[in-house]
Every structure is written in structure tokens, then in C-alpha cells.
Short mmCIF file of C-alpha atoms and ligand atoms in Angstrom, two decimals:
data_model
loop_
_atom_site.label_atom_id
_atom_site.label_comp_id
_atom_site.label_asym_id
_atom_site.label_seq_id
_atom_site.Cartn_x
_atom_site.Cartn_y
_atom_site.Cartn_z
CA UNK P 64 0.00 0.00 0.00
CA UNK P 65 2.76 2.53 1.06
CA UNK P 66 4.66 1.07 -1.83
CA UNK P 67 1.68 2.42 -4.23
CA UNK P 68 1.65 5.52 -2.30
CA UNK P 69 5.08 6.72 -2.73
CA UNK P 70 4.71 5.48 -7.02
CA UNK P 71 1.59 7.58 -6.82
CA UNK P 72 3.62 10.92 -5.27
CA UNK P 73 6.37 9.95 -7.95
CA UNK P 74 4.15 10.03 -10.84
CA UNK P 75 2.01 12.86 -9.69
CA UNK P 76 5.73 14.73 -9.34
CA UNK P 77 6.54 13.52 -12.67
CA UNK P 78 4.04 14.85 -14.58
CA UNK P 79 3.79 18.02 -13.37
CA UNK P 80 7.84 18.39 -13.63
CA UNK P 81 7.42 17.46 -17.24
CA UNK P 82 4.58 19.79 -17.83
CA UNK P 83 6.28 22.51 -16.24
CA UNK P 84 9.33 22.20 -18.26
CA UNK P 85 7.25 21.88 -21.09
CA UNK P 86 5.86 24.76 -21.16
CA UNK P 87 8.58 26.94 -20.14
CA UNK P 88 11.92 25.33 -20.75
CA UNK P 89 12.56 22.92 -22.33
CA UNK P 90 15.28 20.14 -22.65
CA UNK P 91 17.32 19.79 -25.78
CA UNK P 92 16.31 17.13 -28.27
CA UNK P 93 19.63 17.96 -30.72
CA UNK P 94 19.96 19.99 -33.71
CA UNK P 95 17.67 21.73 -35.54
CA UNK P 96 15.85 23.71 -33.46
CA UNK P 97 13.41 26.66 -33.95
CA UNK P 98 11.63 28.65 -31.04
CA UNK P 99 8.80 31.37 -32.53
CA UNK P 100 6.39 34.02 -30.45
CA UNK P 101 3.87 36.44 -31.48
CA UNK P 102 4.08 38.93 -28.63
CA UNK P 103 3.36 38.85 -24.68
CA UNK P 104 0.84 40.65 -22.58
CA UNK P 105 -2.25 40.17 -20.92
CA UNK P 106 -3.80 37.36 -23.00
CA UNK P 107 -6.52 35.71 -21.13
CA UNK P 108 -8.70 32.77 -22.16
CA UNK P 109 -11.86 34.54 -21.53
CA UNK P 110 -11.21 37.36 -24.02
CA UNK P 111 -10.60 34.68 -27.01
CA UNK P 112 -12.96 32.71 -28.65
CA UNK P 113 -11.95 28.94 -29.24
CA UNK P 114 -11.76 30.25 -32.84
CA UNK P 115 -9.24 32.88 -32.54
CA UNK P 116 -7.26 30.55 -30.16
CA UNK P 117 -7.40 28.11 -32.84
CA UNK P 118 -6.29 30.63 -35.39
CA UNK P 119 -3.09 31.60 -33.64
CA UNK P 120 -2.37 27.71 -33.25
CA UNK P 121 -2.75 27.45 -36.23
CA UNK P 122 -0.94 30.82 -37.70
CA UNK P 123 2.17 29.64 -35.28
CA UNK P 124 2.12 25.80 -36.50
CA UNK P 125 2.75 27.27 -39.96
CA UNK P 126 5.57 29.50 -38.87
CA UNK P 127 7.19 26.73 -37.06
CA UNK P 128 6.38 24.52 -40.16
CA UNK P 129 7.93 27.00 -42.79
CA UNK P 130 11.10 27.72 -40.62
CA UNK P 131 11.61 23.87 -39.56
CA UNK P 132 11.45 22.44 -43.12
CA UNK P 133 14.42 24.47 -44.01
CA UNK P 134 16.64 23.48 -41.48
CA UNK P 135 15.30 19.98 -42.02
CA UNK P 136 16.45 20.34 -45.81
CA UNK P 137 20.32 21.55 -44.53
CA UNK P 138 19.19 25.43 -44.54
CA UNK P 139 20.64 27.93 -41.86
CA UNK P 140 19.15 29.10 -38.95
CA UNK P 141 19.24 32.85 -40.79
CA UNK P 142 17.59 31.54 -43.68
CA UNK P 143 14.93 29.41 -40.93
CA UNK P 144 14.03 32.49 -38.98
CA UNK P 145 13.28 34.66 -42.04
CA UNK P 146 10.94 32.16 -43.26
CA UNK P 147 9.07 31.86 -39.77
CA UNK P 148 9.35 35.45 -39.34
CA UNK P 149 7.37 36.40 -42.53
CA UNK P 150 5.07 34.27 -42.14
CA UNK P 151 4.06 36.11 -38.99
CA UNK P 152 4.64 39.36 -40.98
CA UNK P 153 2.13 38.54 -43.30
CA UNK P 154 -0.76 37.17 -40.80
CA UNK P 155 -3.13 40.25 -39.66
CA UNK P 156 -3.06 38.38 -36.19
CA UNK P 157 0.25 39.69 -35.31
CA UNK P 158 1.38 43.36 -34.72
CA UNK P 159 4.17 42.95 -37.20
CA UNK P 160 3.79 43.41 -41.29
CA UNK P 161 0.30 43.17 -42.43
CA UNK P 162 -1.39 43.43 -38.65
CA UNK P 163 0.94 46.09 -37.30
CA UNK P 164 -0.39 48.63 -34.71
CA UNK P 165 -1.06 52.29 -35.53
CA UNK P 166 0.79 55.49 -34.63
CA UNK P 167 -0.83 58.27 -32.91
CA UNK P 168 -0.52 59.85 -36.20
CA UNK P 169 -2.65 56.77 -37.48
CA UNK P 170 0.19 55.77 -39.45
CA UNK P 171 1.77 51.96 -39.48
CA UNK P 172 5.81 52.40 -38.71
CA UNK P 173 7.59 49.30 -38.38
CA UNK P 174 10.79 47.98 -36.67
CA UNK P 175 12.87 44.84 -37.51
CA UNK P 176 16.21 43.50 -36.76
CA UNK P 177 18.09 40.09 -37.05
CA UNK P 178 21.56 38.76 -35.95
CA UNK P 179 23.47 35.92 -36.80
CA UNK P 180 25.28 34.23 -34.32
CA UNK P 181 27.73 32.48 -36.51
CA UNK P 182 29.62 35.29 -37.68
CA UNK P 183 28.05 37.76 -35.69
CA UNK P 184 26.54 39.88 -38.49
CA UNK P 185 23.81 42.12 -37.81
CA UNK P 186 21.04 44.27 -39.81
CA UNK P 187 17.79 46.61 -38.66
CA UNK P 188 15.65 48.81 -40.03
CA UNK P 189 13.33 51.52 -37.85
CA UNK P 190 10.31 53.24 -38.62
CA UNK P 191 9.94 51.98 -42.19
CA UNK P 192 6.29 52.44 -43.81
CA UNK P 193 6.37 50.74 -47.47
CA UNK P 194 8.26 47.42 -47.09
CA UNK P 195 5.80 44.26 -47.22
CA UNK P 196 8.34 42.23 -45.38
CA UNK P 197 10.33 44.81 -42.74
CA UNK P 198 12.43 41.57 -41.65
CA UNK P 199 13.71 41.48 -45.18
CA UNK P 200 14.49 44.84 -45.09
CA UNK P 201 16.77 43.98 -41.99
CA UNK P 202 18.47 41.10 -43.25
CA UNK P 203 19.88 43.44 -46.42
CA UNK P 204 20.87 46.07 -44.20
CA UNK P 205 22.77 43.18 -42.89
CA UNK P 206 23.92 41.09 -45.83
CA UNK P 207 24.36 44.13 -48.23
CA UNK P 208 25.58 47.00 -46.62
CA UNK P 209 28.80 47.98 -43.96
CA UNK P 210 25.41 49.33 -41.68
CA UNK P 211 23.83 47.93 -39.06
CA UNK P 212 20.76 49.87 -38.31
CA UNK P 213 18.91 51.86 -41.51
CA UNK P 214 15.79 54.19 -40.36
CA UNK P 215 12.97 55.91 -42.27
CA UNK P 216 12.90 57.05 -46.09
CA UNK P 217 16.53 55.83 -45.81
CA UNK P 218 15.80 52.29 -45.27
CA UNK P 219 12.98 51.64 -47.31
CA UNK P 220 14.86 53.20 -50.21
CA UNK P 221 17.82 50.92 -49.67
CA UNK P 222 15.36 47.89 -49.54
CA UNK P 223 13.61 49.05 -52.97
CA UNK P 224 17.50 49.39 -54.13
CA UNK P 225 18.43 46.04 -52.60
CA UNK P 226 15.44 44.17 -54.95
CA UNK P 227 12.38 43.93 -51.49
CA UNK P 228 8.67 44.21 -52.45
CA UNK P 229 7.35 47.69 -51.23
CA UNK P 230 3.62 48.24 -50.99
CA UNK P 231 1.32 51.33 -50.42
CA UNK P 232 0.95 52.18 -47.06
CA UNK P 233 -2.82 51.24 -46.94
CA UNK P 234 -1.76 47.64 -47.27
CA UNK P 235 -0.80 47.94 -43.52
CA UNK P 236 -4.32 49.13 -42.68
CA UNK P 237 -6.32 46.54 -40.54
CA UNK P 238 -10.04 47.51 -38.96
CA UNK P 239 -9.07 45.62 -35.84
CA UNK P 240 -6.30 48.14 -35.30
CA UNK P 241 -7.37 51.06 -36.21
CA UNK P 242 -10.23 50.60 -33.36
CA UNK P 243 -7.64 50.09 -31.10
CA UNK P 244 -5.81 52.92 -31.67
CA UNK P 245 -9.41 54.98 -31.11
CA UNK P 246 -10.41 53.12 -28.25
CA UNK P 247 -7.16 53.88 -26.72
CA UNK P 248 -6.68 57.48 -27.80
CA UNK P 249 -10.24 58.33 -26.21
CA UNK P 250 -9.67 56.18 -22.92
CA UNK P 251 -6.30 58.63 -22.63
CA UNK P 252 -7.81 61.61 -23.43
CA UNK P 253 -10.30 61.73 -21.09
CA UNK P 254 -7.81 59.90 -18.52
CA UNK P 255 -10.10 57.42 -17.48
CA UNK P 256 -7.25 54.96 -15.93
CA UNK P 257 -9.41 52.25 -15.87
CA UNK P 258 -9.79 52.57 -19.63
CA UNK P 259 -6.16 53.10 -20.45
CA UNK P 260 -5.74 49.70 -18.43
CA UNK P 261 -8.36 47.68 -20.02
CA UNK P 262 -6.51 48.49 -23.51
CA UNK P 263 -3.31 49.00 -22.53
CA UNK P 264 -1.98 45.34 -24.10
CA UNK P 265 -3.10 46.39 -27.40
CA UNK P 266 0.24 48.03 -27.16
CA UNK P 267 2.03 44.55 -27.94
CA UNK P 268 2.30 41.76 -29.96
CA UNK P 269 5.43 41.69 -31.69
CA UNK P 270 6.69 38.35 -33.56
CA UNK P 271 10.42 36.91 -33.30
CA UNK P 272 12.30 33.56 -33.99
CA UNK P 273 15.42 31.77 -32.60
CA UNK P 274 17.02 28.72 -34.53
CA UNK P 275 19.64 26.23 -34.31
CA UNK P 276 20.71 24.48 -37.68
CA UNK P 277 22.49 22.02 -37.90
CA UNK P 278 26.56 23.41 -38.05
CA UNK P 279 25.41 24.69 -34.34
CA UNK P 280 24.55 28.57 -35.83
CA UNK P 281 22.29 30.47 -33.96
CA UNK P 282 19.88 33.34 -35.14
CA UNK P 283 17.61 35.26 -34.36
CA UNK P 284 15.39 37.86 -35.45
CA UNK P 285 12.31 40.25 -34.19
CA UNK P 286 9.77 42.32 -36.23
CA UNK P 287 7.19 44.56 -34.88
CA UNK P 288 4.83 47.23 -35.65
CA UNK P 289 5.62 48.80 -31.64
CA UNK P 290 3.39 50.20 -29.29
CA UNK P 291 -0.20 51.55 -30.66
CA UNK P 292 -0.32 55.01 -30.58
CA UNK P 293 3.20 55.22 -30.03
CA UNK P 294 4.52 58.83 -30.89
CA UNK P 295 7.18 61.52 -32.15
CA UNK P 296 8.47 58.58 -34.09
CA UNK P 297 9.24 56.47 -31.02
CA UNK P 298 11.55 53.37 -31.75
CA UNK P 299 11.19 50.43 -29.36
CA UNK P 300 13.26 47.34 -28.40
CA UNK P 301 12.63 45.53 -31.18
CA UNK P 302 15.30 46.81 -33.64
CA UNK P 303 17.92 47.65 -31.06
CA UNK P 304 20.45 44.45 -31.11
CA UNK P 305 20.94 43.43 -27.68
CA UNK P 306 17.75 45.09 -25.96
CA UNK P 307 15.02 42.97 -28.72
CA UNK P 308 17.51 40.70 -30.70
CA UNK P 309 20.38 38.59 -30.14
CA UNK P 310 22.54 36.33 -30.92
CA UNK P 311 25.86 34.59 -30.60
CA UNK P 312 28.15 31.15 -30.24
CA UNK P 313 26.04 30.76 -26.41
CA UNK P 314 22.77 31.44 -27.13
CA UNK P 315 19.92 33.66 -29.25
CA UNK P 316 17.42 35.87 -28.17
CA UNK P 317 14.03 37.35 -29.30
CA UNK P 318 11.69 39.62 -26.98
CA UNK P 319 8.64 40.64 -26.81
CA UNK P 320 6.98 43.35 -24.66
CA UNK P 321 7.42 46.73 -23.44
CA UNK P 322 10.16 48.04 -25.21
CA UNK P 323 11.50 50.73 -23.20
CA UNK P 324 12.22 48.43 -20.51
CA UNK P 325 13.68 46.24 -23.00
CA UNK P 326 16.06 48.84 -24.29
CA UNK P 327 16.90 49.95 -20.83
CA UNK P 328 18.04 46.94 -19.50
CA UNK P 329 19.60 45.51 -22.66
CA UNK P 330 17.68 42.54 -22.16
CA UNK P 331 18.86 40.17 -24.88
CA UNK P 332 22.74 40.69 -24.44
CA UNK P 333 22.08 40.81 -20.26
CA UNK P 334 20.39 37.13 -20.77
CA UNK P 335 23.42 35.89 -23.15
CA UNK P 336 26.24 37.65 -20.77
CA UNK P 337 24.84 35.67 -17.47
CA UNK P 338 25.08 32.59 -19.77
CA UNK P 339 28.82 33.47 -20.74
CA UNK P 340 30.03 35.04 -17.27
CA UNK P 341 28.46 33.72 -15.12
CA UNK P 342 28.21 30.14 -16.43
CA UNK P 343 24.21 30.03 -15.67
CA UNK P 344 21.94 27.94 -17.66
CA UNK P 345 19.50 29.39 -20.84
CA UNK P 346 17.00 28.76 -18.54
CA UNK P 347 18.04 30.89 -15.22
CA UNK P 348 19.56 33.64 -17.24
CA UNK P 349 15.94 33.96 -18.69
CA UNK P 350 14.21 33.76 -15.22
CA UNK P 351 17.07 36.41 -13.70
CA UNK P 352 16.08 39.03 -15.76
CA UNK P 353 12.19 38.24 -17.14
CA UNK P 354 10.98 37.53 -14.04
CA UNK P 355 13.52 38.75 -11.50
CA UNK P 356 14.70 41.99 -12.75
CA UNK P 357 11.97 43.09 -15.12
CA UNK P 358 9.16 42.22 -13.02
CA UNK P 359 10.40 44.23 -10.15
CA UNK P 360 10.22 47.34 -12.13
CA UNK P 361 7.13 46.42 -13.86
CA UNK P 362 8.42 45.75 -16.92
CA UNK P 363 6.04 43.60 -18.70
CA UNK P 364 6.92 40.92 -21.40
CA UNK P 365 9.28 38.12 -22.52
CA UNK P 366 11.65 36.19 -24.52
CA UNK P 367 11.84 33.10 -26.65
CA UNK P 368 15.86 31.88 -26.24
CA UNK P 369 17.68 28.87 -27.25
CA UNK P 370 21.27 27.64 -26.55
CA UNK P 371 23.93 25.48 -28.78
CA UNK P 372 22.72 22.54 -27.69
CA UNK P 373 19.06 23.26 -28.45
CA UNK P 374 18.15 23.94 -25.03
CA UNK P 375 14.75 26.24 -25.14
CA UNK P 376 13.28 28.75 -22.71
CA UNK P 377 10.21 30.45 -23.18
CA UNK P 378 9.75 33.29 -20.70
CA UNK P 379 7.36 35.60 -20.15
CA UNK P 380 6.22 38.17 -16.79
CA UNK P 381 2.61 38.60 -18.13
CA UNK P 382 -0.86 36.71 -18.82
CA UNK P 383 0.10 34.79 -21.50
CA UNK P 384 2.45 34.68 -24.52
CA UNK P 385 2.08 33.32 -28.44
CA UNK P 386 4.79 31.15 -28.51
CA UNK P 387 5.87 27.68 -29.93
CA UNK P 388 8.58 25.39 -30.77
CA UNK P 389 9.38 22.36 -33.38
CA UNK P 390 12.83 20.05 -32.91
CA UNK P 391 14.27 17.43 -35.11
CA UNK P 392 11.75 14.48 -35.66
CA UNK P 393 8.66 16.02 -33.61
CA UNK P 394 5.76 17.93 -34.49
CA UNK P 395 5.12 21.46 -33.55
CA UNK P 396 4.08 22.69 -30.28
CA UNK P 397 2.28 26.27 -29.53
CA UNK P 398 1.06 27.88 -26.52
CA UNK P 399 -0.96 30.48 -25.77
CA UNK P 400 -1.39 30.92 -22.13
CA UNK P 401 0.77 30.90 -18.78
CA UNK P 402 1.23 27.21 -17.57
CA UNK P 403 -1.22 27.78 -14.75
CA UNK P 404 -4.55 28.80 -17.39
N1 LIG O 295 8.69 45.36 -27.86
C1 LIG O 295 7.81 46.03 -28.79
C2 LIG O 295 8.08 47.51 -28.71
O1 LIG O 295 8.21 48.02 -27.61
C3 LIG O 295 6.37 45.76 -28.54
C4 LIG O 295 6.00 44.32 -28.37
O2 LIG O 295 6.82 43.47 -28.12
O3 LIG O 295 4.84 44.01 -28.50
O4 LIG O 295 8.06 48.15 -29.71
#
């Protein structure tokens, strides 16, 4: 009896151990690896519908499907985390591409950066308006010029230069955003705090990818429309390597959530220095600053990381994050919600 007891305890210990790694960090199964989100914040059960939950499932399973195949076929992880990334880009569900969030000038400005961990190359662009796919636009600020960071009319002429698609800026338009930015600009202006609360996480939702190929590269990118109503051409996180985007021989990093925070605390290239300094795992270097340092000065969001040995961590301070993850010879997993939900 207190044989079946005790083998009870142990499975009940078990499962929840494996759960919780699960859906947080988890163990390496080898090389190739790809890690995806689709921004952090207060996402709650109760304000989807089982079809939109299905929809982002769905929308992330394709990313993860796109980016995995590549590295499956021999690709790099630069070439897998553009593919995933775009994806994302061109889904209206995410604030990045086609589904970005709206200025307080009502205008669509969008930020993208990526790094490659290999050779250490690096490309973003900042407050462009006319390029379909703003990761693109990064990666040949990377690949094709001595830059690292392009902004503006700049950038998107250097992408329309470098061969990138470049659309009107109406292609960016999206109902569901546009009544976000209202909804929010009339909750501020009449300071009703409650309000500014309730819509306050239509300020996030960026998209990023991490991947491991199979030479042991990491890279990783981030795209993002920013913050809704965001203003005086504000530039988040997302484009700044090290704050929203890194990557190196260690590790790779994508975040997601309130930028300024982000930027601040150089979040990406604080998670990857713990790793190399102070010898720390992917997974506490993650938890040290997402929920240890961030969370004590309210700064709300999280990361997607991954390690050279395929090691994932999925982070996040807030309600919920879109995130998922596909490794050699498995299907792909998504998430929505915190493990507790
Ligand atoms: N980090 C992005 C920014 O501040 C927003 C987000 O992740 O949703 O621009």
C-alpha cells in the first residue's frame, strides 16, 4: 500500500515536472531547433474565442512549419528564422507586417532587426512604412551593406535598391487596429485609468524567432509594428540588437513586450552575458532578468531563447504569450497561455 503511495507521489511529481518544463523550458532534443512568439501581454482565455485561439495555433504551427522544413532540408538558422518570421509578418493576427499597430498619427511604422550568431553579423531597419516584409528589409541592411541599423525614407529606399517588395501604405491598414488605436486614444484623453488599463496590451504583440541548424549557428530575429499610438516617431526594443535581438556562439534571443524596458536593461545581451560570465543555464539567465529583474520594475513581457545545444526557454512576466517550438523528428508545439490557465 505505502509502496503504491510513494509510485503515486512519484508520478504525480513527474508529470507536473514534465509539464512545467514543457511549457517553459525545455530540454534539448539535438539539432535543428526553432523557437517562434507572437508577442506577450495580458492574453486571457476569456477574451478569445476557441476560434481565434485556434487561429493563432494554427498561424504559429505554420511558422514553425515553414522555418523547420528548411533546417530539415540543410538550410541555416538565418535563412529558418526569415521564413518563420514572414510568415508572422504577413498574418493580420500579429502586430508585425500586415497586422501592425497604428501610430498616434494613425500611421503603421515598423521595426525589424536580425543577428546571426555564426559570424556575428547584424542588420535593422526603424520606422519603415512601405516594405511588405520589414524583416527582409533587416536582413539586407545586414547582408548588403557595412550598416547595421537603416531608419525611415533611408531604409525603405535601400530595400527598394536592394530588390524587397514595397507596398502602399494602406496595405498595412487593418479595422481591428485602427479601433484600437481609437479606443485607446479616447480612454487617454479623457484619462479614465481604468480605460487606459483595459486596452493598454493592445500596445504589444510583436513576432520573433530563434534557430539552431544544424553546423550549431544560432539566429535570431524580431519584427514589430511597436506600441499603438506610439509617438514623435518612437523606436522600441525591437530593432535595437541586444535590448530585442540577439545572438551569438552561447545562445539567441528574441523579446517581446514593453520596449522601453527592453532597451533599458539591454535585455537580450544581459540574458546571453549571465550565460557566458556567469556560467548560468539558458533557462536561469531567462528567469534572472524576465521575471527577476523586469518584473520588479514592472516591466512587462518576454523572450523566446535557445542555446547550442538546443536547449529552449520560453519566458514571459505577463498573462500569456504566443509562442511555440518544433525540434528534429517532432511535431510542432504552440502555446498560448501561462502554464497555470
Ligand atoms: N517590444 C515592442 C516595442 O516596444 C512591442 C511588443 O513586443 O509588443 O516596440
Amino acid at each position: 500500500m505505502k509502496k503504491c503511495k510513494l509510485f503515486f507521489l512519484f508520478l504525480v511529481f513527474f508529470t507536473l515536472n514534465n509539464f512545467l518544463l514543457e511549457a517553459q523550458n525545455i530540454k534539448t532534443n539535438g539539432k535543428p531547433t526553432l523557437v517562434i512568439h507572437g508577442g506577450a501581454g495580458t492574453i486571457l482565455k476569456e477574451n478569445m474565442t476557441p476560434e481565434s485561439e485556434q487561429a493563432y495555433h494554427a498561424k504559429l504551427k505554420e511558422a514553425l512549419n515553414a522555418g523547420h522544413e528548411i533546417l530539415d532540408s540543410g538550410g541555416t538558422s538565418e535563412e529558418a528564422v526569415i521564413a518563420a518570421v514572414i510568415v508572422m509578418e504577413n498574418s493580420p493576427l500579429f502586430n508585425a507586417g500586415k497586422g501592425a499597430v497604428f501610430t498616434s498619427e494613425g500611421t503603421n511604422e515598423m521595426d525589424a532587426s536580425i543577428m546571426n550568431g555564426g559570424d556575428g553579423s547584424a542588420g535593422a531597419v526603424a520606422g519603415i512604412k512601405t516594405v511588405k516584409n520589414p524583416i527582409l528589409a533587416a536582413q539586407v541592411v545586414k547582408n548588403n551593406s557595412v550598416h547595421v541599423m537603416m531608419s525611415g525614407s533611408g531604409a525603405e529606399s535601400f530595400a527598394r535598391d536592394s530588390g524587397l517588395e514595397l507596398v502602399e501604405p494602406s496595405y498595412f491598414y487593418t479595422e481591428r487596429r485602427k479601433k484600437q488605436l481609437e479606443k485607446l486614444q479616447k480612454a487617454e484623453k479623457v484619462k479614465e485609468e481604468g480605460s487606459i488599463n483595459k486596452w493598454k496590451d493592445y500596445k504589444y504583440g510583436t513576432v520573433g524567432a530563434v534557430a539552431l541548424d544544424k553546423d550549431g549557428n544560432i539566429s535570431a530575429a524580431t519584427s514589430t509594428g511597436g506600441m499603438t499610438n506610439k509617438k514623435y516617431g518612437r523606436i522600441g526594443d525591437s530593432p535595437v540588437i541586444g535590448a530585442g535581438t540577439f545572438a551569438n556562439q552561447i545562445c539567441g534571443v528574441s523579446g517581446t513586450g514593453h520596449g522601453e524596458y527592453f532597451i533599458r536593461n539591454v535585455v537580450a545581451y544581459d540574458i546571453a552575458a549571465r550565460m557566458e560570465y556567469k556560467s548560468v543555464s539558458l533557462s536561469k539567465a531567462t528567469e534572472e532578468v524576465i521575471m527577476n529583474k523586469l518584473k520588479a520594475i514592472n516591466g512587462g513581457g518576454g523572450v523566446i531563447a535557445l542555446d547550442a545545444d538546443g536547449n529552449i526557454s520560453m519566458t514571459f512576466n505577463t498573462a500569456g504569450m504566443y509562442r511555440g517550438y518544433i525540434q528534429k523528428k517532432q511535431k510542432a508545439k504552440t502555446f498560448i497561455f501561462n502554464v497555470e490557465d
